[in-house]
Amino acid sequence: MSKILIIDDEPAIRDVLKIFLEEQGFEIYIAGNGKEALSIFRTKRPDVVFLDLLLPKKTGKDVLQEIRILAPL
């Protein structure tokens, strides 16, 4: 089963994506800010990340840079 991390500070967006993707059979993790997202990424190692660029605590750009370091292509 593929794992997806949804990173967005809007609860409604997280919830809609989570419900839809779980119905499709994916394992879903959600984070409301960049700091929380990186913690989840380190432990769960998702296959796909949906990333909002305007996040509190760490911007989406900063999160993406750190994810690239943790999981280079």
Tab-separated table of N, CA and C in Angstrom:
chain	number	residue	atom	x	y	z
A	1	MET	N	0.843	-1.176	0.000
A	1	MET	CA	0.000	0.000	0.000
A	1	MET	C	0.888	1.240	0.000
A	2	SER	N	0.597	2.167	-0.890
A	2	SER	CA	1.370	3.401	-0.966
A	2	SER	C	1.004	4.340	0.173
A	3	LYS	N	2.029	5.051	0.657
A	3	LYS	CA	1.847	6.002	1.754
A	3	LYS	C	1.927	7.416	1.206
A	4	ILE	N	0.984	8.262	1.651
A	4	ILE	CA	0.928	9.649	1.193
A	4	ILE	C	0.933	10.564	2.400
A	5	LEU	N	1.751	11.601	2.339
A	5	LEU	CA	1.790	12.630	3.367
A	5	LEU	C	1.157	13.899	2.797
A	6	ILE	N	0.114	14.388	3.481
A	6	ILE	CA	-0.560	15.621	3.089
A	6	ILE	C	-0.122	16.709	4.063
A	7	ILE	N	0.473	17.774	3.520
A	7	ILE	CA	0.962	18.875	4.351
A	7	ILE	C	0.211	20.138	3.957
A	8	ASP	N	-0.672	20.575	4.840
A	8	ASP	CA	-1.452	21.785	4.571
A	8	ASP	C	-1.948	22.346	5.898
A	9	ASP	N	-1.959	23.661	6.024
A	9	ASP	CA	-2.427	24.268	7.269
A	9	ASP	C	-3.941	24.477	7.293
A	10	GLU	N	-4.629	24.163	6.211
A	10	GLU	CA	-6.084	24.267	6.143
A	10	GLU	C	-6.711	22.905	6.443
A	11	PRO	N	-7.371	22.757	7.604
A	11	PRO	CA	-7.957	21.465	7.973
A	11	PRO	C	-8.934	20.919	6.941
A	12	ALA	N	-9.724	21.781	6.319
A	12	ALA	CA	-10.712	21.314	5.339
A	12	ALA	C	-10.029	20.654	4.140
A	13	ILE	N	-8.944	21.229	3.680
A	13	ILE	CA	-8.211	20.657	2.544
A	13	ILE	C	-7.609	19.319	2.937
A	14	ARG	N	-6.978	19.264	4.108
A	14	ARG	CA	-6.405	17.996	4.582
A	14	ARG	C	-7.479	16.920	4.673
A	15	ASP	N	-8.614	17.277	5.254
A	15	ASP	CA	-9.670	16.291	5.476
A	15	ASP	C	-10.253	15.748	4.176
A	16	VAL	N	-10.510	16.627	3.209
A	16	VAL	CA	-11.067	16.183	1.928
A	16	VAL	C	-10.088	15.253	1.214
A	17	LEU	N	-8.832	15.657	1.149
A	17	LEU	CA	-7.829	14.808	0.498
A	17	LEU	C	-7.675	13.476	1.224
A	18	LYS	N	-7.657	13.514	2.547
A	18	LYS	CA	-7.495	12.298	3.339
A	18	LYS	C	-8.633	11.322	3.080
A	19	ILE	N	-9.862	11.808	3.136
A	19	ILE	CA	-11.025	10.936	2.924
A	19	ILE	C	-10.992	10.330	1.525
A	20	PHE	N	-10.767	11.167	0.519
A	20	PHE	CA	-10.750	10.678	-0.855
A	20	PHE	C	-9.649	9.639	-1.075
A	21	LEU	N	-8.450	9.937	-0.625
A	21	LEU	CA	-7.324	9.039	-0.869
A	21	LEU	C	-7.417	7.749	-0.061
A	22	GLU	N	-7.952	7.813	1.142
A	22	GLU	CA	-8.165	6.582	1.918
A	22	GLU	C	-9.177	5.682	1.225
A	23	GLU	N	-10.204	6.267	0.623
A	23	GLU	CA	-11.186	5.476	-0.127
A	23	GLU	C	-10.550	4.782	-1.319
A	24	GLN	N	-9.459	5.344	-1.820
A	24	GLN	CA	-8.746	4.741	-2.947
A	24	GLN	C	-7.741	3.681	-2.490
A	25	GLY	N	-7.612	3.507	-1.175
A	25	GLY	CA	-6.747	2.469	-0.644
A	25	GLY	C	-5.364	2.911	-0.196
A	26	PHE	N	-5.125	4.201	-0.137
A	26	PHE	CA	-3.819	4.699	0.289
A	26	PHE	C	-3.752	4.856	1.804
A	27	GLU	N	-2.553	4.718	2.342
A	27	GLU	CA	-2.294	4.999	3.754
A	27	GLU	C	-1.923	6.473	3.845
A	28	ILE	N	-2.655	7.235	4.654
A	28	ILE	CA	-2.518	8.687	4.671
A	28	ILE	C	-1.977	9.185	6.005
A	29	TYR	N	-1.047	10.134	5.920
A	29	TYR	CA	-0.536	10.857	7.081
A	29	TYR	C	-0.786	12.336	6.815
A	30	ILE	N	-1.133	13.088	7.852
A	30	ILE	CA	-1.394	14.511	7.655
A	30	ILE	C	-0.562	15.347	8.618
A	31	ALA	N	-0.199	16.546	8.136
A	31	ALA	CA	0.557	17.491	8.959
A	31	ALA	C	0.019	18.888	8.695
A	32	GLY	N	-0.052	19.688	9.750
A	32	GLY	CA	-0.577	21.036	9.634
A	32	GLY	C	0.481	22.118	9.537
A	33	ASN	N	1.750	21.727	9.686
A	33	ASN	CA	2.834	22.709	9.551
A	33	ASN	C	4.105	21.990	9.115
A	34	GLY	N	5.096	22.775	8.734
A	34	GLY	CA	6.325	22.205	8.199
A	34	GLY	C	7.118	21.382	9.195
A	35	LYS	N	7.159	21.826	10.425
A	35	LYS	CA	7.918	21.110	11.456
A	35	LYS	C	7.326	19.718	11.698
A	36	GLU	N	6.013	19.665	11.830
A	36	GLU	CA	5.313	18.389	12.013
A	36	GLU	C	5.502	17.488	10.786
A	37	ALA	N	5.452	18.091	9.605
A	37	ALA	CA	5.597	17.339	8.357
A	37	ALA	C	6.943	16.631	8.277
A	38	LEU	N	8.003	17.337	8.643
A	38	LEU	CA	9.337	16.733	8.572
A	38	LEU	C	9.490	15.596	9.577
A	39	SER	N	8.887	15.734	10.725
A	39	SER	CA	8.917	14.657	11.710
A	39	SER	C	8.222	13.412	11.165
A	40	ILE	N	7.064	13.601	10.562
A	40	ILE	CA	6.338	12.468	9.976
A	40	ILE	C	7.131	11.879	8.821
A	41	PHE	N	7.699	12.739	7.974
A	41	PHE	CA	8.468	12.243	6.827
A	41	PHE	C	9.627	11.360	7.282
A	42	ARG	N	10.316	11.782	8.311
A	42	ARG	CA	11.471	11.007	8.798
A	42	ARG	C	11.068	9.616	9.291
A	43	THR	N	9.917	9.514	9.953
A	43	THR	CA	9.521	8.238	10.551
A	43	THR	C	8.716	7.347	9.610
A	44	LYS	N	7.878	7.936	8.777
A	44	LYS	CA	6.970	7.140	7.937
A	44	LYS	C	7.458	6.923	6.515
A	45	ARG	N	8.352	7.762	6.037
A	45	ARG	CA	8.901	7.665	4.676
A	45	ARG	C	7.808	7.463	3.620
A	46	PRO	N	6.941	8.461	3.430
A	46	PRO	CA	5.859	8.318	2.452
A	46	PRO	C	6.394	8.225	1.026
A	47	ASP	N	5.567	7.644	0.160
A	47	ASP	CA	5.910	7.515	-1.254
A	47	ASP	C	5.603	8.797	-2.025
A	48	VAL	N	4.587	9.527	-1.557
A	48	VAL	CA	4.122	10.753	-2.219
A	48	VAL	C	3.871	11.820	-1.157
A	49	VAL	N	4.152	13.077	-1.508
A	49	VAL	CA	3.896	14.196	-0.599
A	49	VAL	C	3.090	15.259	-1.342
A	50	PHE	N	1.948	15.654	-0.757
A	50	PHE	CA	1.203	16.818	-1.214
A	50	PHE	C	1.624	17.961	-0.304
A	51	LEU	N	2.209	19.012	-0.873
A	51	LEU	CA	2.831	20.055	-0.061
A	51	LEU	C	2.282	21.440	-0.397
A	52	ASP	N	1.682	22.084	0.599
A	52	ASP	CA	1.259	23.479	0.488
A	52	ASP	C	2.512	24.348	0.653
A	53	LEU	N	2.646	25.380	-0.151
A	53	LEU	CA	3.840	26.222	-0.059
A	53	LEU	C	3.760	27.267	1.038
A	54	LEU	N	2.553	27.656	1.444
A	54	LEU	CA	2.384	28.687	2.473
A	54	LEU	C	2.008	28.019	3.789
A	55	LEU	N	3.014	27.692	4.565
A	55	LEU	CA	2.824	26.982	5.826
A	55	LEU	C	3.356	27.792	7.002
A	56	PRO	N	2.779	27.573	8.186
A	56	PRO	CA	3.349	28.193	9.386
A	56	PRO	C	4.580	27.416	9.868
A	57	LYS	N	5.428	28.064	10.601
A	57	LYS	CA	6.621	27.505	11.239
A	57	LYS	C	7.756	27.215	10.273
A	58	LYS	N	7.499	26.625	9.135
A	58	LYS	CA	8.482	26.394	8.075
A	58	LYS	C	7.736	26.526	6.759
A	59	THR	N	8.289	27.241	5.822
A	59	THR	CA	7.606	27.381	4.530
A	59	THR	C	7.648	26.066	3.763
A	60	GLY	N	6.756	25.933	2.797
A	60	GLY	CA	6.751	24.749	1.959
A	60	GLY	C	8.068	24.575	1.217
A	61	LYS	N	8.665	25.684	0.815
A	61	LYS	CA	9.958	25.630	0.123
A	61	LYS	C	11.031	25.055	1.048
A	62	ASP	N	11.048	25.491	2.307
A	62	ASP	CA	12.013	24.958	3.271
A	62	ASP	C	11.789	23.462	3.515
A	63	VAL	N	10.518	23.079	3.621
A	63	VAL	CA	10.178	21.660	3.827
A	63	VAL	C	10.670	20.839	2.640
A	64	LEU	N	10.412	21.322	1.428
A	64	LEU	CA	10.840	20.606	0.230
A	64	LEU	C	12.360	20.442	0.196
A	65	GLN	N	13.090	21.478	0.547
A	65	GLN	CA	14.551	21.391	0.562
A	65	GLN	C	15.029	20.321	1.537
A	66	GLU	N	14.413	20.249	2.714
A	66	GLU	CA	14.804	19.246	3.694
A	66	GLU	C	14.417	17.838	3.261
A	67	ILE	N	13.242	17.712	2.612
A	67	ILE	CA	12.827	16.399	2.112
A	67	ILE	C	13.818	15.915	1.051
A	68	ARG	N	14.267	16.813	0.211
A	68	ARG	CA	15.246	16.436	-0.819
A	68	ARG	C	16.560	15.958	-0.211
A	69	ILE	N	16.925	16.515	0.922
A	69	ILE	CA	18.138	16.063	1.616
A	69	ILE	C	17.904	14.684	2.233
A	70	LEU	N	16.718	14.501	2.825
A	70	LEU	CA	16.407	13.217	3.487
A	70	LEU	C	16.207	12.087	2.477
A	71	ALA	N	15.683	12.413	1.305
A	71	ALA	CA	15.378	11.383	0.307
A	71	ALA	C	15.779	11.883	-1.069
A	72	PRO	N	17.070	11.957	-1.345
A	72	PRO	CA	17.506	12.449	-2.658
A	72	PRO	C	17.085	11.503	-3.772
A	73	LEU	N	16.889	12.073	-4.953
A	73	LEU	CA	16.497	11.266	-6.114
A	73	LEU	C	17.649	10.479	-6.649
